[in-house]
PDB file of C-alpha atoms in Angstrom:
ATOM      1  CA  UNK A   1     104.819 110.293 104.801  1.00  0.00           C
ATOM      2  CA  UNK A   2     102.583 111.219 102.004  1.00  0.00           C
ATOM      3  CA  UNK A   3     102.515 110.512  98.343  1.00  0.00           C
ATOM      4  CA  UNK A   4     101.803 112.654  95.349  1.00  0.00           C
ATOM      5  CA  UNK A   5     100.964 112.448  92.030  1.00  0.00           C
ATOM      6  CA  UNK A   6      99.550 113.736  89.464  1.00  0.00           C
ATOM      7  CA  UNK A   7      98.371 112.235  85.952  1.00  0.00           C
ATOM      8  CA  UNK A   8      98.115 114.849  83.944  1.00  0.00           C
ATOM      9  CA  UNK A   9      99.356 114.380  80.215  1.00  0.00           C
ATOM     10  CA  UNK A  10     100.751 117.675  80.187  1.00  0.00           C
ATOM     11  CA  UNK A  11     103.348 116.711  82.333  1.00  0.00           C
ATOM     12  CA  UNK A  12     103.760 113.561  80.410  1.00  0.00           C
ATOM     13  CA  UNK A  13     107.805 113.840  79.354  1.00  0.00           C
ATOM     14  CA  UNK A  14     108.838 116.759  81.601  1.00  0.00           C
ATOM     15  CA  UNK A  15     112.223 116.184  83.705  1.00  0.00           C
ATOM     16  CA  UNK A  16     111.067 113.977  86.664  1.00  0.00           C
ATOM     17  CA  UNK A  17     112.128 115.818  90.257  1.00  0.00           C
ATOM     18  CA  UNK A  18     112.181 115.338  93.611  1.00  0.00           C
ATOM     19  CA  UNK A  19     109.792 118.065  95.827  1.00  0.00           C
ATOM     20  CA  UNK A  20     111.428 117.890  99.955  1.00  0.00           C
ATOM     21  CA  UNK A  21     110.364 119.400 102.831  1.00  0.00           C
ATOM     22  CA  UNK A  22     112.707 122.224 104.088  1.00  0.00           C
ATOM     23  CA  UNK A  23     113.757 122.297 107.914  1.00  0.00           C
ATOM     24  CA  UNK A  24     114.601 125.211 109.653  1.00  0.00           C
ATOM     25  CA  UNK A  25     116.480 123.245 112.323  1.00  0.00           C
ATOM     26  CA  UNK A  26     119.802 122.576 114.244  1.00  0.00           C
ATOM     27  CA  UNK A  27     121.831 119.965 114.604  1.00  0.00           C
ATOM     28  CA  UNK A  28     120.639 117.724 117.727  1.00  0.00           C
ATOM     29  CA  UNK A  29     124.768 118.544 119.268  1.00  0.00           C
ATOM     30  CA  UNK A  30     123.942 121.864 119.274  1.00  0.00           C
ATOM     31  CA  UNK A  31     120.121 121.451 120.615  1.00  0.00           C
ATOM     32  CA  UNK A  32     121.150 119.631 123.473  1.00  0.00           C
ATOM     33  CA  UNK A  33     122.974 122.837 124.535  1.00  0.00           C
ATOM     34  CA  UNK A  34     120.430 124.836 124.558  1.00  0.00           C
ATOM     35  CA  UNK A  35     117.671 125.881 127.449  1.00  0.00           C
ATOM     36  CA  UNK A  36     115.172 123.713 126.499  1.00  0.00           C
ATOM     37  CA  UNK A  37     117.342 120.492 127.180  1.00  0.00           C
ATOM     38  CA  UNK A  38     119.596 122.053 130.142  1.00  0.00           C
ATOM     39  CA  UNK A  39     116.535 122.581 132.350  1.00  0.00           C
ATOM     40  CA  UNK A  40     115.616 118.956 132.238  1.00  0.00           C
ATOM     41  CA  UNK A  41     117.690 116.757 130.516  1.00  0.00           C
ATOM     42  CA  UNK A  42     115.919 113.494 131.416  1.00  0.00           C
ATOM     43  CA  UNK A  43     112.943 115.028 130.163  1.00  0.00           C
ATOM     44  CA  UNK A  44     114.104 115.991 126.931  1.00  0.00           C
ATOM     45  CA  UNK A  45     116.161 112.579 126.420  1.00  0.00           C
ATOM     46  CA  UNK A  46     113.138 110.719 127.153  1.00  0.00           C
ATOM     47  CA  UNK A  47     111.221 112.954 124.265  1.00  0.00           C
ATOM     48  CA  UNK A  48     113.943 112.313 121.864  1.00  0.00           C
ATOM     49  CA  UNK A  49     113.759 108.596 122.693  1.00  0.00           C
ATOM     50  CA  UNK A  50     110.190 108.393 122.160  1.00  0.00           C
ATOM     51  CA  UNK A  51     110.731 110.067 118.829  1.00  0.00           C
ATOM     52  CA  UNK A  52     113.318 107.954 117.641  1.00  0.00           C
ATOM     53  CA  UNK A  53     112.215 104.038 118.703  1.00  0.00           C
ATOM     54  CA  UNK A  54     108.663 104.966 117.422  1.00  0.00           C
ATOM     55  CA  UNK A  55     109.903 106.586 114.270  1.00  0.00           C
ATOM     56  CA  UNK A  56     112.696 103.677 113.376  1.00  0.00           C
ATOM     57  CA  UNK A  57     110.388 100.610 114.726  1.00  0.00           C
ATOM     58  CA  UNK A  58     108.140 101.781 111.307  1.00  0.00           C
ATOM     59  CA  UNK A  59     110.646 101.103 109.596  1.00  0.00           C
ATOM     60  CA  UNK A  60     111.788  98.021 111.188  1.00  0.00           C
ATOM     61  CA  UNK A  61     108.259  96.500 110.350  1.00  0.00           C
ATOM     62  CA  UNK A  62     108.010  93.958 107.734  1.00  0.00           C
ATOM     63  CA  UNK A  63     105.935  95.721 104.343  1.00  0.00           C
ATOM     64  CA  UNK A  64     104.602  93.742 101.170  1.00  0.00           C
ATOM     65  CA  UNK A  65     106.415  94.763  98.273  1.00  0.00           C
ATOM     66  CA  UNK A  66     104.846  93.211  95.582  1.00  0.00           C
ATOM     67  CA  UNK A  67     105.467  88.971  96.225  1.00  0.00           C
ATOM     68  CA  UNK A  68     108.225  89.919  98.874  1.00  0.00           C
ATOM     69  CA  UNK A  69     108.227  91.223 102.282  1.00  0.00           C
ATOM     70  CA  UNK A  70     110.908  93.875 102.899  1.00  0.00           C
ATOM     71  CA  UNK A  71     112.483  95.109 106.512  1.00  0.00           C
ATOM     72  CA  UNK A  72     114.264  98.238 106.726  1.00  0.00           C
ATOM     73  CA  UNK A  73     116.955  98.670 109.438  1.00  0.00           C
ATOM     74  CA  UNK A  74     118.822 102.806 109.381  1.00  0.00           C
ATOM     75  CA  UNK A  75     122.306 101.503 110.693  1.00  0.00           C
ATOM     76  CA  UNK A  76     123.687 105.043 110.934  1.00  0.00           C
ATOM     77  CA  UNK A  77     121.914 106.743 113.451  1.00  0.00           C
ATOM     78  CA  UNK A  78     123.891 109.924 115.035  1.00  0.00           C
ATOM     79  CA  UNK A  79     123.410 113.096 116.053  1.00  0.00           C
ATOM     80  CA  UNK A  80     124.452 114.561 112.767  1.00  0.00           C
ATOM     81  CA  UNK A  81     121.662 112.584 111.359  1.00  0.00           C
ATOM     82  CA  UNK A  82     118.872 114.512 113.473  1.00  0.00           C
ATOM     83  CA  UNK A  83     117.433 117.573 112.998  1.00  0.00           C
ATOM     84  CA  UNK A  84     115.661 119.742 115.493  1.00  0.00           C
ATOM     85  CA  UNK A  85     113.004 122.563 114.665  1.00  0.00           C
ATOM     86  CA  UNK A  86     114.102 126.032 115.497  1.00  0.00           C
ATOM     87  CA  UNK A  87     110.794 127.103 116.537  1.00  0.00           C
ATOM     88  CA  UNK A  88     108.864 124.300 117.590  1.00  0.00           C
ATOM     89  CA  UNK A  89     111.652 121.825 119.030  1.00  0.00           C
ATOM     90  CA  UNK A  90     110.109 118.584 117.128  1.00  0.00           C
ATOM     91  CA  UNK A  91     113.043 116.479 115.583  1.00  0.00           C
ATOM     92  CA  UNK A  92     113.474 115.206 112.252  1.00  0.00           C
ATOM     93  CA  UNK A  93     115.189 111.706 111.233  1.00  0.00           C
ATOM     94  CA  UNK A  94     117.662 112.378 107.896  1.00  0.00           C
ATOM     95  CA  UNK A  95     119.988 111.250 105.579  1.00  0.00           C
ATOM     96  CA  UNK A  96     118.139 108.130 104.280  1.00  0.00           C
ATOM     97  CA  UNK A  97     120.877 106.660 102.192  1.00  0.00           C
ATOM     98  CA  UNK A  98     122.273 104.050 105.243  1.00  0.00           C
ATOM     99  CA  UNK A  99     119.363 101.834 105.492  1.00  0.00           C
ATOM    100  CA  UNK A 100     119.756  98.098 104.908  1.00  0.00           C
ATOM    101  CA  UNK A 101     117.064  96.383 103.269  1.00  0.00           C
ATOM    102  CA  UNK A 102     116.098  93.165 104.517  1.00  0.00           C
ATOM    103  CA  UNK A 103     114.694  90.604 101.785  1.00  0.00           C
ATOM    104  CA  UNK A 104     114.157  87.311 101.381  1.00  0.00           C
ATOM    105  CA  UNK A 105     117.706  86.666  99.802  1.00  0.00           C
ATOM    106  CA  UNK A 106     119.517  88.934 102.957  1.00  0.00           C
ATOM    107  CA  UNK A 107     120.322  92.570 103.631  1.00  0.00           C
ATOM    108  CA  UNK A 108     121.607  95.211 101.069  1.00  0.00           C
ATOM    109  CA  UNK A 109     123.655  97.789 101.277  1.00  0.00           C
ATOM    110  CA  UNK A 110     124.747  96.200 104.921  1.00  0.00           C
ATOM    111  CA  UNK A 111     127.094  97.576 107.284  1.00  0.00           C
ATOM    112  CA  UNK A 112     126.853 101.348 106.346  1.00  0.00           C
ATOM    113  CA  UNK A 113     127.815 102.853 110.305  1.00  0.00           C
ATOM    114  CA  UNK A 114     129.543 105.360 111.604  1.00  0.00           C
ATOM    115  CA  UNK A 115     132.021 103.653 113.874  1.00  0.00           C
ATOM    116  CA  UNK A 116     131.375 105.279 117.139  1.00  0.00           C
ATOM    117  CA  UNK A 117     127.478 104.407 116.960  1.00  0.00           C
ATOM    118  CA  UNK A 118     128.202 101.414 115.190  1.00  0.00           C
ATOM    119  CA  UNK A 119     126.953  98.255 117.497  1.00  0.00           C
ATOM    120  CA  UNK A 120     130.333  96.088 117.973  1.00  0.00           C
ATOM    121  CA  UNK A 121     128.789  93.117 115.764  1.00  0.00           C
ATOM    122  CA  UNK A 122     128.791  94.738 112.746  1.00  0.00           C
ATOM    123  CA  UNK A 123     133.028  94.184 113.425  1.00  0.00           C
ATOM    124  CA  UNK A 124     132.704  90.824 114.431  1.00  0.00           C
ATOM    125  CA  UNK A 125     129.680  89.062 112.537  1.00  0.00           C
ATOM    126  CA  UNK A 126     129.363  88.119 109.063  1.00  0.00           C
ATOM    127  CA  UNK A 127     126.882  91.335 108.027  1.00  0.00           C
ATOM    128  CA  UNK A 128     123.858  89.093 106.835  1.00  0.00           C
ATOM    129  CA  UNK A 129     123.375  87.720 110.561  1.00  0.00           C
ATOM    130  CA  UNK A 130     124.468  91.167 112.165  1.00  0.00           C
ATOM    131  CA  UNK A 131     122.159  93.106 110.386  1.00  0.00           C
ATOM    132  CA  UNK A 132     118.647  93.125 112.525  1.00  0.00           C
ATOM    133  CA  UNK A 133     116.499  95.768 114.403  1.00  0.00           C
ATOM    134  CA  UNK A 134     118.855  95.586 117.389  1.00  0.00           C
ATOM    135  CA  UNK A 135     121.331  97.283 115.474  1.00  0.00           C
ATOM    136  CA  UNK A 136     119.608 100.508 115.504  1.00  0.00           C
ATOM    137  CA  UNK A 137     118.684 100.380 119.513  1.00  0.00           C
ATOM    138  CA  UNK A 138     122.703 100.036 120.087  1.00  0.00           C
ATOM    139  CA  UNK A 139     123.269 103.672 118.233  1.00  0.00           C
ATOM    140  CA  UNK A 140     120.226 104.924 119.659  1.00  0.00           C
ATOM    141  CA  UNK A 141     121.533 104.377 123.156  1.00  0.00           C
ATOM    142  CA  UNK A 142     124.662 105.644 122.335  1.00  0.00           C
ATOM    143  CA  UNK A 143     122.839 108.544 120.647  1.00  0.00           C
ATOM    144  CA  UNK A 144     121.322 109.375 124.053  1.00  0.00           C
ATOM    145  CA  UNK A 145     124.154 108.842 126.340  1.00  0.00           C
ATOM    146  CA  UNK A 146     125.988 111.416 124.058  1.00  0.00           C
ATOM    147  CA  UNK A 147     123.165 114.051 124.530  1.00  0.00           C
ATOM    148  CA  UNK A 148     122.769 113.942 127.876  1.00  0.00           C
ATOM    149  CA  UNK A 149     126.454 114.740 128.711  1.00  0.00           C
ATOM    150  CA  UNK A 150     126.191 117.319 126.640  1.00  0.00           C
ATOM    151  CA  UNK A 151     123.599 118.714 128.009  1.00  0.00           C
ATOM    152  CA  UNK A 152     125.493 118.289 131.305  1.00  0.00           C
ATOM    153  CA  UNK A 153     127.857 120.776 129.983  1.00  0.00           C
ATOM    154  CA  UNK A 154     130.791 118.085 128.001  1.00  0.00           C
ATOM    155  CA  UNK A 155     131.293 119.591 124.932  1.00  0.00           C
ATOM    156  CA  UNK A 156     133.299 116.813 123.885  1.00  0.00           C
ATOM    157  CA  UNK A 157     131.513 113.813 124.983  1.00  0.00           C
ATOM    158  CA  UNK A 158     132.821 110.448 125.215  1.00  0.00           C
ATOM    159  CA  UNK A 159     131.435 107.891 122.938  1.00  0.00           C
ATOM    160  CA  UNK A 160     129.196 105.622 124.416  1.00  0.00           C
ATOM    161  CA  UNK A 161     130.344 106.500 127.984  1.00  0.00           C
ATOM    162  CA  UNK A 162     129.331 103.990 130.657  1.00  0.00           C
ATOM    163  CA  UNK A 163     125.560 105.253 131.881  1.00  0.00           C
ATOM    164  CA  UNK A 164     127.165 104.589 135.832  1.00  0.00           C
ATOM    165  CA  UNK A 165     129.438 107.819 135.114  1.00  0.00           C
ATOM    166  CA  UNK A 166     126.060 109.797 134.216  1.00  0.00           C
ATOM    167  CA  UNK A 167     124.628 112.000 136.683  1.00  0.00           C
ATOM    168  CA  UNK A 168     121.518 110.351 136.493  1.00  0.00           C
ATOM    169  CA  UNK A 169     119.025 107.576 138.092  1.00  0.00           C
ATOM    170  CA  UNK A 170     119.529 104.121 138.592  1.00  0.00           C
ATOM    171  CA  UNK A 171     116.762 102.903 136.206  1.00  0.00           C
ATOM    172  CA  UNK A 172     118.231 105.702 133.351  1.00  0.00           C
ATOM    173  CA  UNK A 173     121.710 103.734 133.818  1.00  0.00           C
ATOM    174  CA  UNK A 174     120.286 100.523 133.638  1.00  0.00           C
ATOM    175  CA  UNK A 175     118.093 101.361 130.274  1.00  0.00           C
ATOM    176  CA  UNK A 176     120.954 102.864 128.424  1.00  0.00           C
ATOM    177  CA  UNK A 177     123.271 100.311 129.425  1.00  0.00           C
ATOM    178  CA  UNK A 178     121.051  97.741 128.388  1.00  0.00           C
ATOM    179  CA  UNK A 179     120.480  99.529 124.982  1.00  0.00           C
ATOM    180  CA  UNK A 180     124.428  99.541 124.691  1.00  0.00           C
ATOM    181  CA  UNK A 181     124.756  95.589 125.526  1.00  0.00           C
ATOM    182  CA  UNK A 182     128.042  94.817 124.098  1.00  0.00           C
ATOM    183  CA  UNK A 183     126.561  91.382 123.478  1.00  0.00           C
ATOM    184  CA  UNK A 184     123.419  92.118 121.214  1.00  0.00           C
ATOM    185  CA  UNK A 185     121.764  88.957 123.192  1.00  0.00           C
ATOM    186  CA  UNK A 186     121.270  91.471 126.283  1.00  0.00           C
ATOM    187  CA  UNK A 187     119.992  94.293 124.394  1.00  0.00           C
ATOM    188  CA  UNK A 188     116.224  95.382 123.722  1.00  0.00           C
ATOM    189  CA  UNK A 189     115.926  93.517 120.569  1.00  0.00           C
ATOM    190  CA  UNK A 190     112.728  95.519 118.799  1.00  0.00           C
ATOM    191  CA  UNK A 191     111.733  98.858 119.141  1.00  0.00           C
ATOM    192  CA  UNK A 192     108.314  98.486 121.060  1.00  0.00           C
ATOM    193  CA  UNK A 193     110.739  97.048 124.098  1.00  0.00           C
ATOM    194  CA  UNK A 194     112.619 100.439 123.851  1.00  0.00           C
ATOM    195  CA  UNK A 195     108.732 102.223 123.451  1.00  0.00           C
ATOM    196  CA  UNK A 196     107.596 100.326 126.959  1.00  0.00           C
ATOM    197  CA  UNK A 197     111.141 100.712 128.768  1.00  0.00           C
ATOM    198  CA  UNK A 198     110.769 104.617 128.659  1.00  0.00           C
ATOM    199  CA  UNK A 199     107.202 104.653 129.451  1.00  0.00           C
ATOM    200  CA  UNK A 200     108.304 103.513 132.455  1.00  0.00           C
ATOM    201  CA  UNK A 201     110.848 106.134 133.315  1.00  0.00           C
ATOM    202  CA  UNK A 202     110.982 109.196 135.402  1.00  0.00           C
ATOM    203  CA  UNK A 203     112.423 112.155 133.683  1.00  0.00           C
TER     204      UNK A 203
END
C-alpha cells in the first residue's frame, strides 16, 4: 500500500523494475486443512471474511484519477488467488491482473472469472451492466462455502454447495446463501453490508 520513489539523477536512464513483497505462504485449499481452521471453522471463515470484504470494498470505492473517477471490481476471486502466511496465518489477496475498471465510458477488461466463482450474470448480462461490486460478494461467498467444507474434511468440495447441506448455523446458511443469490437483486450489493452481516455472527 505504499509508494516509493526516488529522484535521484543517478538513476536517471537505468532499466525501470518492479520491487514485490515475497510471501512465505500456502495456498488458502491447503490452509483450510490445517489445525488452525479445523478447530473452529466458523471462526476462521469469519476472519477470512473480514479480510476479504474489507480488503476488496477499497477497491470497490470510487478514486479521482485525474478529471475521472475510477471503480475497481477483482472479478476472479478464488482460493488460488489467496495466500496465507506460514507463520503468522494473515492472508494475502493476489494475482491483480482480473480487475475491471470502472470509468465513465464502462468497465475494461470485463468478465475475466473463473467459472465456478463466477456470479451467473456475467453468462447472462451484457458485461457493462453485470460488472458492479456485487460481483465480487457472489465469489466471495462461494469462496467461503468452499473452505468450510474443506475444513470439514471434503477434499473435493462442491462448488458453491447449498449453505443448508453445511454443518453449520442457521444465520451462517442464511449469510452465505444470500451472498450466493442467484439473482444479484437478493445479494449484499456493497461490501460494508458483507462487513456488518459478519459482525453479527457467531463463530
Amino acid at each position: 500500500g505504499r509508494t516509493f520513489t526516488n529522484d535521484d539523477p543517478s538513476l536517471w536512464g537505468a532499466a525501470p523494475y518492479l520491487v514485490l513483497s515475497y510471501i512465505d505462504g500456502m495456498e488458502l485449499d491447503e490452509h483450510c486443512r490445517t489445525s488452525r481452521v479445523t478447530k473452529n471453522p466458523l471462526g476462521a471463515c469469519r476472519a477470512l471474511g473480514f479480510y476479504l470484504s474489507n480488503t476488496l470494498d477499497v477497491f470497490h470505492g470510487k478514486e479521482a484519477f485525474g478529471p475521472v473517477e475510477l471503480q475497481f471490481v477483482y472479478q476472479d476471486l478464488k482460493p488460488a488467488n489467496i495466500l496465507v502466511s506460514r507463520s503468522e496465518g494473515t492472508y494475502c489477496l493476489i494475482d491483480f491482473g482480473s480487475f475491471a475498471v470502472i470509468g465513465p465510458a464502462g468497465p475494461s477488461n470485463a468478465g475475466v472469472s473463473t467459472p465456478d466463482y463466477a456470479a451467473p450474470e456475467l453468462q447472462r448480462q451484457d458485461l457493462r451492466s453485470a460488472c458492479r461490486p456485487r460481483l465480487d460478494v457472489y465469489s466471495l461467498g462461494v469462496v467461503l462455502k468452499e473452505c468450510l467444507q474443506r475444513a470439514f474434511g471434503n477434499l473435493q468440495p462442491v462448488p458453491n454447495i447449498p449453505a443448508v447441506q453445511l454443518s453449520i448455523p442457521a444465520p451462517w446458511q442464511r449469510f452465505l446463501d444470500r451472498c450466493t443469490a442467484e439473482d444479484p437483486e437478493q445479494r449484499y450489493q456493497i461490501m460494508p453490508d458483507v462487513i456488518g452481516a459478519l459482525k453479527k455472527l457467531e463463530s
